[in-house]
Amino acid sequence: MEIFPGRKIERRMALTAVVCALASLPGLLRGGRALITVPVVWVGGAIYFVLFRRRYVRRRRLAEMGLDDWARKILEDRVSFYRSLPDSERKRYEAEIAVFLDEHRIVGVDDVEVTPEARVLVAASGVRLTFGRPSWEYPDFGEILLYPGRFRPDRTFSTDVAKGEPAASGLVHGGGGVIISLPDLLKSFEGPKDGYNVGYHEFAHLLDGFPKPSGVPCNLSLGAYRGWIEVMQKEFDRTRQGDSPLRSYAGTDPAEFFACATEAFFESPERLRANSPDLYRELAAYFNQEPRSAWSQSEPRGN
């Protein structure tokens, strides 16, 4: 498999040529003054093409360069998914991470040091969700902010939030930006697979109709809608009744349900499949991944 993460850009460039050709037909058929529209269409298409070609070339260069040894060492030590990959897929994962780090700005808040480990784990979280669908890309969501601890609804934070006071470990802001508690991010890649990963959770929100997530993600194919909604509603009701392998926060609303289900799918797939096989099947088809064992992809289903 080619390791270059640029299939969506390739499709857009090809689509640009097709659109320009179709838009030129009326002018060519009518002739006369209408012919002036032909060069206008192609000039616009050329500008659009050049912008995407620059991004395409940059991505190819980054993919060929890959990651430095220190970044691969972090992945080897902290990311079990990376260790499960065969060599060819490791290179693709590294290429996707290199592109992610180049195209997304990660900023520390209140003197938080954005260490190489923090950067790699943020990127590893985001790439994990789209790895089975190389043509997928996240929407333009702004900066990724790393906070020194959990934060309150007003986005103020504390490393020692008072007991009983609401505090979040992550947030996707509708106006732009993703906030992640750095301690919670690091914790997400430690210890046993407990179904919790704040990185997976927040990036799932970005796939779910950003900036207004609904629990029905944007990349879901038309043919999958009915089955998806039926299964999600059934499992959402189970969660609210306390009869679900998902954590209770999944019962907050459909958007949080999808994000929590995504966490469980990647973090504790065996438990999810044993207790909610229909939910597991839908997520496996959506992400085109089978995370229960060493790397493998599910059978694509139109996504």
Tab-separated table of C-alpha atoms in Angstrom:
chain	number	residue	atom	x	y	z
A	1	MET	CA	0.000	0.000	0.000
A	2	GLU	CA	1.251	3.490	-0.856
A	3	ILE	CA	2.206	5.387	2.278
A	4	PHE	CA	1.469	8.822	0.847
A	5	PRO	CA	-1.486	10.412	2.742
A	6	GLY	CA	-2.907	12.541	-0.042
A	7	ARG	CA	-5.724	10.655	-1.710
A	8	LYS	CA	-8.328	13.301	-0.971
A	9	ILE	CA	-6.161	15.980	-2.567
A	10	GLU	CA	-5.673	13.784	-5.632
A	11	ARG	CA	-9.440	13.401	-5.930
A	12	ARG	CA	-9.988	17.148	-5.604
A	13	MET	CA	-7.468	17.914	-8.320
A	14	ALA	CA	-9.099	15.403	-10.657
A	15	LEU	CA	-12.536	16.785	-9.798
A	16	THR	CA	-11.307	20.304	-10.569
A	17	ALA	CA	-10.445	19.274	-14.129
A	18	VAL	CA	-13.824	17.575	-14.605
A	19	VAL	CA	-15.770	20.582	-13.275
A	20	CYS	CA	-13.812	22.991	-15.479
A	21	ALA	CA	-14.485	20.843	-18.545
A	22	LEU	CA	-18.226	20.682	-17.816
A	23	ALA	CA	-18.443	24.406	-17.007
A	24	SER	CA	-16.769	25.214	-20.332
A	25	LEU	CA	-19.277	23.297	-22.448
A	26	PRO	CA	-22.023	25.978	-22.552
A	27	GLY	CA	-19.557	28.591	-23.779
A	28	LEU	CA	-18.078	26.270	-26.383
A	29	LEU	CA	-21.504	25.231	-27.655
A	30	ARG	CA	-22.958	28.747	-27.843
A	31	GLY	CA	-19.880	30.416	-29.271
A	32	GLY	CA	-19.630	34.182	-29.731
A	33	ARG	CA	-19.483	36.223	-26.521
A	34	ALA	CA	-20.173	33.140	-24.463
A	35	LEU	CA	-16.663	31.919	-25.299
A	36	ILE	CA	-15.259	34.446	-22.814
A	37	THR	CA	-16.487	32.224	-19.982
A	38	VAL	CA	-14.128	29.419	-21.058
A	39	PRO	CA	-10.800	31.073	-20.123
A	40	VAL	CA	-12.363	32.505	-16.949
A	41	VAL	CA	-13.423	29.021	-15.848
A	42	TRP	CA	-10.018	27.515	-16.562
A	43	VAL	CA	-8.095	30.340	-14.891
A	44	GLY	CA	-10.179	29.823	-11.748
A	45	GLY	CA	-9.642	26.091	-11.975
A	46	ALA	CA	-5.906	26.552	-12.467
A	47	ILE	CA	-5.636	28.684	-9.315
A	48	TYR	CA	-7.583	26.098	-7.325
A	49	PHE	CA	-5.424	23.317	-8.804
A	50	VAL	CA	-2.165	25.089	-7.928
A	51	LEU	CA	-3.238	25.615	-4.310
A	52	PHE	CA	-3.998	21.945	-3.858
A	53	ARG	CA	-0.937	20.841	-5.798
A	54	ARG	CA	1.313	22.773	-3.402
A	55	ARG	CA	-0.284	20.938	-0.500
A	56	TYR	CA	0.000	17.659	-2.389
A	57	VAL	CA	3.728	18.140	-3.029
A	58	ARG	CA	4.392	19.143	0.575
A	59	ARG	CA	2.565	16.082	1.883
A	60	ARG	CA	4.507	13.801	-0.433
A	61	ARG	CA	7.789	15.282	0.784
A	62	LEU	CA	6.755	14.873	4.432
A	63	ALA	CA	5.675	11.291	3.813
A	64	GLU	CA	9.019	10.466	2.211
A	65	MET	CA	10.912	12.061	5.117
A	66	GLY	CA	8.815	10.241	7.725
A	67	LEU	CA	9.473	10.709	11.430
A	68	ASP	CA	12.687	11.169	13.338
A	69	ASP	CA	14.025	8.359	15.486
A	70	TRP	CA	12.877	10.078	18.686
A	71	ALA	CA	9.282	10.232	17.418
A	72	ARG	CA	9.325	6.552	16.477
A	73	LYS	CA	10.715	5.749	19.916
A	74	ILE	CA	7.770	7.564	21.539
A	75	LEU	CA	5.331	5.587	19.399
A	76	GLU	CA	7.096	2.341	20.230
A	77	ASP	CA	7.028	3.052	23.957
A	78	ARG	CA	3.583	4.624	24.328
A	79	VAL	CA	1.270	3.548	21.502
A	80	SER	CA	0.326	-0.132	21.470
A	81	PHE	CA	-1.453	0.252	18.139
A	82	TYR	CA	1.835	1.243	16.514
A	83	ARG	CA	3.535	-1.834	17.928
A	84	SER	CA	0.814	-4.053	16.415
A	85	LEU	CA	1.352	-2.799	12.876
A	86	PRO	CA	3.376	-4.593	10.199
A	87	ASP	CA	6.309	-2.604	8.821
A	88	SER	CA	4.489	-1.287	5.750
A	89	GLU	CA	1.581	0.005	7.827
A	90	ARG	CA	3.947	1.495	10.410
A	91	LYS	CA	5.453	3.614	7.667
A	92	ARG	CA	2.018	4.783	6.582
A	93	TYR	CA	1.072	5.597	10.179
A	94	GLU	CA	4.306	7.557	10.586
A	95	ALA	CA	3.635	9.430	7.330
A	96	GLU	CA	0.115	10.352	8.460
A	97	ILE	CA	1.475	11.590	11.794
A	98	ALA	CA	4.174	13.654	10.073
A	99	VAL	CA	1.540	15.376	7.931
A	100	PHE	CA	-0.762	15.909	10.922
A	101	LEU	CA	2.016	17.586	12.916
A	102	ASP	CA	2.874	19.817	9.974
A	103	GLU	CA	-0.700	20.955	9.356
A	104	HIS	CA	-2.033	21.383	12.907
A	105	ARG	CA	-0.749	23.855	15.481
A	106	ILE	CA	-0.439	22.484	19.024
A	107	VAL	CA	-0.146	25.173	21.710
A	108	GLY	CA	0.475	24.979	25.443
A	109	VAL	CA	-1.644	27.153	27.759
A	110	ASP	CA	-0.429	28.688	31.034
A	111	ASP	CA	3.217	27.749	30.545
A	112	VAL	CA	2.435	24.167	29.523
A	113	GLU	CA	5.446	22.837	27.659
A	114	VAL	CA	4.438	21.125	24.441
A	115	THR	CA	6.972	18.316	24.577
A	116	PRO	CA	7.772	16.013	21.651
A	117	GLU	CA	5.875	13.284	23.522
A	118	ALA	CA	2.752	15.459	23.817
A	119	ARG	CA	2.864	16.378	20.118
A	120	VAL	CA	3.286	12.786	18.995
A	121	LEU	CA	0.465	11.512	21.241
A	122	VAL	CA	-1.928	14.208	20.001
A	123	ALA	CA	-1.169	13.274	16.404
A	124	ALA	CA	-1.326	9.550	17.142
A	125	SER	CA	-4.822	10.064	18.575
A	126	GLY	CA	-6.088	11.937	15.548
A	127	VAL	CA	-4.550	9.630	12.953
A	128	ARG	CA	-5.794	6.484	14.713
A	129	LEU	CA	-9.410	7.287	13.918
A	130	THR	CA	-8.889	7.968	10.214
A	131	PHE	CA	-6.266	5.302	9.570
A	132	GLY	CA	-8.721	2.859	8.004
A	133	ARG	CA	-10.097	5.598	5.743
A	134	PRO	CA	-7.093	7.296	4.079
A	135	SER	CA	-9.321	9.670	2.110
A	136	TRP	CA	-10.841	11.181	5.265
A	137	GLU	CA	-9.601	14.499	6.583
A	138	TYR	CA	-10.604	16.509	9.613
A	139	PRO	CA	-12.372	19.823	9.082
A	140	ASP	CA	-10.474	23.044	9.692
A	141	PHE	CA	-10.923	23.212	13.459
A	142	GLY	CA	-8.217	25.671	14.514
A	143	GLU	CA	-5.546	25.177	17.153
A	144	ILE	CA	-5.119	22.300	19.573
A	145	LEU	CA	-4.682	23.743	23.064
A	146	LEU	CA	-3.042	21.693	25.811
A	147	TYR	CA	-4.183	22.677	29.311
A	148	PRO	CA	-2.265	21.899	32.514
A	149	GLY	CA	-5.271	20.114	34.020
A	150	ARG	CA	-8.990	19.595	33.771
A	151	PHE	CA	-11.053	22.698	33.218
A	152	ARG	CA	-14.405	24.196	34.127
A	153	PRO	CA	-17.239	25.135	31.738
A	154	ASP	CA	-15.819	28.685	31.430
A	155	ARG	CA	-12.516	27.095	30.299
A	156	THR	CA	-10.641	28.183	33.401
A	157	PHE	CA	-8.601	25.337	34.767
A	158	SER	CA	-7.019	23.952	37.867
A	159	THR	CA	-4.653	21.113	38.578
A	160	ASP	CA	-6.709	20.480	41.708
A	161	VAL	CA	-10.371	21.003	40.809
A	162	ALA	CA	-12.557	21.012	43.898
A	163	LYS	CA	-14.451	17.807	44.553
A	164	GLY	CA	-17.892	17.915	43.007
A	165	GLU	CA	-17.101	20.830	40.709
A	166	PRO	CA	-17.691	20.027	37.009
A	167	ALA	CA	-14.440	19.578	35.156
A	168	ALA	CA	-13.686	18.396	31.633
A	169	SER	CA	-10.645	16.662	30.245
A	170	GLY	CA	-11.338	17.784	26.684
A	171	LEU	CA	-13.511	20.059	24.586
A	172	VAL	CA	-14.153	20.835	20.935
A	173	HIS	CA	-15.186	24.472	20.741
A	174	GLY	CA	-17.804	25.312	18.131
A	175	GLY	CA	-16.022	28.565	17.334
A	176	GLY	CA	-12.802	26.707	16.597
A	177	GLY	CA	-10.155	24.958	18.606
A	178	VAL	CA	-9.713	21.714	20.496
A	179	ILE	CA	-8.805	21.780	24.190
A	180	ILE	CA	-7.194	18.759	25.836
A	181	SER	CA	-5.957	18.328	29.390
A	182	LEU	CA	-2.329	17.270	29.019
A	183	PRO	CA	-2.338	15.011	32.136
A	184	ASP	CA	-5.439	13.248	30.796
A	185	LEU	CA	-3.851	12.818	27.373
A	186	LEU	CA	-0.787	11.194	28.922
A	187	LYS	CA	-2.985	9.021	31.139
A	188	SER	CA	-4.904	7.849	28.074
A	189	PHE	CA	-1.800	6.055	26.830
A	190	GLU	CA	-0.924	4.427	30.126
A	191	GLY	CA	-1.920	1.194	31.778
A	192	PRO	CA	-4.701	-1.210	30.848
A	193	LYS	CA	-7.209	-0.680	28.094
A	194	ASP	CA	-10.010	0.865	30.118
A	195	GLY	CA	-12.142	2.355	27.352
A	196	TYR	CA	-10.905	5.883	28.084
A	197	ASN	CA	-8.868	8.073	25.747
A	198	VAL	CA	-9.466	11.820	25.681
A	199	GLY	CA	-7.685	12.173	22.334
A	200	TYR	CA	-9.952	9.647	20.611
A	201	HIS	CA	-12.967	11.268	22.269
A	202	GLU	CA	-12.285	14.790	21.030
A	203	PHE	CA	-11.264	13.765	17.525
A	204	ALA	CA	-14.453	11.706	17.299
A	205	HIS	CA	-16.372	14.939	17.902
A	206	LEU	CA	-14.542	16.477	14.929
A	207	LEU	CA	-15.756	13.649	12.677
A	208	ASP	CA	-19.266	14.096	14.030
A	209	GLY	CA	-20.570	17.117	12.164
A	210	PHE	CA	-18.172	19.775	13.476
A	211	PRO	CA	-18.992	22.431	14.656
A	212	LYS	CA	-22.346	20.943	15.704
A	213	PRO	CA	-21.947	17.209	16.430
A	214	SER	CA	-25.133	15.166	16.427
A	215	GLY	CA	-24.082	11.547	16.857
A	216	VAL	CA	-24.486	10.903	13.124
A	217	PRO	CA	-21.011	11.503	11.638
A	218	CYS	CA	-20.575	13.320	8.345
A	219	ASN	CA	-18.718	10.543	6.529
A	220	LEU	CA	-21.491	8.010	7.083
A	221	SER	CA	-22.735	6.689	3.755
A	222	LEU	CA	-26.395	7.118	2.831
A	223	GLY	CA	-26.979	3.379	2.774
A	224	ALA	CA	-25.731	3.032	6.347
A	225	TYR	CA	-27.955	5.679	7.955
A	226	ARG	CA	-30.926	3.533	8.904
A	227	GLY	CA	-28.923	0.723	10.487
A	228	TRP	CA	-26.665	3.219	12.248
A	229	ILE	CA	-29.526	5.169	13.812
A	230	GLU	CA	-31.380	2.036	14.914
A	231	VAL	CA	-28.320	0.566	16.617
A	232	MET	CA	-27.205	3.845	18.169
A	233	GLN	CA	-30.651	4.563	19.600
A	234	LYS	CA	-30.868	1.085	21.092
A	235	GLU	CA	-27.419	1.358	22.679
A	236	PHE	CA	-28.029	4.930	23.821
A	237	ASP	CA	-31.131	3.761	25.681
A	238	ARG	CA	-29.124	0.916	27.248
A	239	THR	CA	-26.518	3.397	28.405
A	240	ARG	CA	-29.087	5.624	30.069
A	241	GLN	CA	-30.517	2.580	31.816
A	242	GLY	CA	-27.092	1.617	33.144
A	243	ASP	CA	-26.943	-1.554	31.030
A	244	SER	CA	-24.046	-0.777	28.706
A	245	PRO	CA	-20.300	-1.407	28.471
A	246	LEU	CA	-19.865	2.332	27.832
A	247	ARG	CA	-19.181	4.770	30.638
A	248	SER	CA	-22.203	6.666	31.963
A	249	TYR	CA	-21.148	9.927	30.287
A	250	ALA	CA	-22.168	8.340	26.974
A	251	GLY	CA	-25.795	8.810	28.039
A	252	THR	CA	-25.467	12.610	28.122
A	253	ASP	CA	-26.554	13.097	24.498
A	254	PRO	CA	-26.048	11.431	21.090
A	255	ALA	CA	-22.841	13.363	20.354
A	256	GLU	CA	-21.214	12.231	23.605
A	257	PHE	CA	-22.493	8.721	22.971
A	258	PHE	CA	-20.655	8.540	19.644
A	259	ALA	CA	-17.448	9.924	21.163
A	260	CYS	CA	-17.541	7.510	24.111
A	261	ALA	CA	-18.406	4.596	21.821
A	262	THR	CA	-15.389	5.497	19.687
A	263	GLU	CA	-13.155	5.412	22.764
A	264	ALA	CA	-14.473	1.984	23.743
A	265	PHE	CA	-14.157	0.653	20.196
A	266	PHE	CA	-10.451	1.443	20.011
A	267	GLU	CA	-9.520	1.035	23.675
A	268	SER	CA	-11.475	-2.052	24.764
A	269	PRO	CA	-12.787	-3.694	21.578
A	270	GLU	CA	-13.135	-7.213	22.992
A	271	ARG	CA	-15.369	-6.029	25.808
A	272	LEU	CA	-17.457	-3.859	23.464
A	273	ARG	CA	-17.964	-6.661	20.961
A	274	ALA	CA	-18.908	-9.148	23.678
A	275	ASN	CA	-21.486	-6.836	25.256
A	276	SER	CA	-22.717	-4.792	22.279
A	277	PRO	CA	-21.997	-6.734	19.059
A	278	ASP	CA	-24.297	-4.601	16.890
A	279	LEU	CA	-22.635	-1.395	18.039
A	280	TYR	CA	-19.205	-2.917	17.462
A	281	ARG	CA	-20.198	-3.992	13.942
A	282	GLU	CA	-21.430	-0.510	13.012
A	283	LEU	CA	-18.266	1.160	14.290
A	284	ALA	CA	-16.030	-1.394	12.556
A	285	ALA	CA	-17.781	-0.680	9.254
A	286	TYR	CA	-17.655	3.084	9.781
A	287	PHE	CA	-13.973	3.288	10.687
A	288	ASN	CA	-13.060	0.354	8.410
A	289	GLN	CA	-10.957	-1.116	11.189
A	290	GLU	CA	-10.935	-4.297	13.254
A	291	PRO	CA	-9.078	-3.384	16.459
A	292	ARG	CA	-9.553	-6.621	18.406
A	293	SER	CA	-6.255	-8.087	17.236
A	294	ALA	CA	-3.253	-7.112	15.140
A	295	TRP	CA	-3.959	-4.518	12.470
A	296	SER	CA	-6.633	-5.387	9.968
A	297	GLN	CA	-9.338	-3.541	8.099
A	298	SER	CA	-13.018	-4.358	8.011
A	299	GLU	CA	-14.814	-4.812	4.755
A	300	PRO	CA	-15.586	-1.316	3.401
A	301	ARG	CA	-19.262	-0.454	3.376
A	302	GLY	CA	-19.601	2.624	1.254
A	303	ASN	CA	-17.963	5.187	3.573
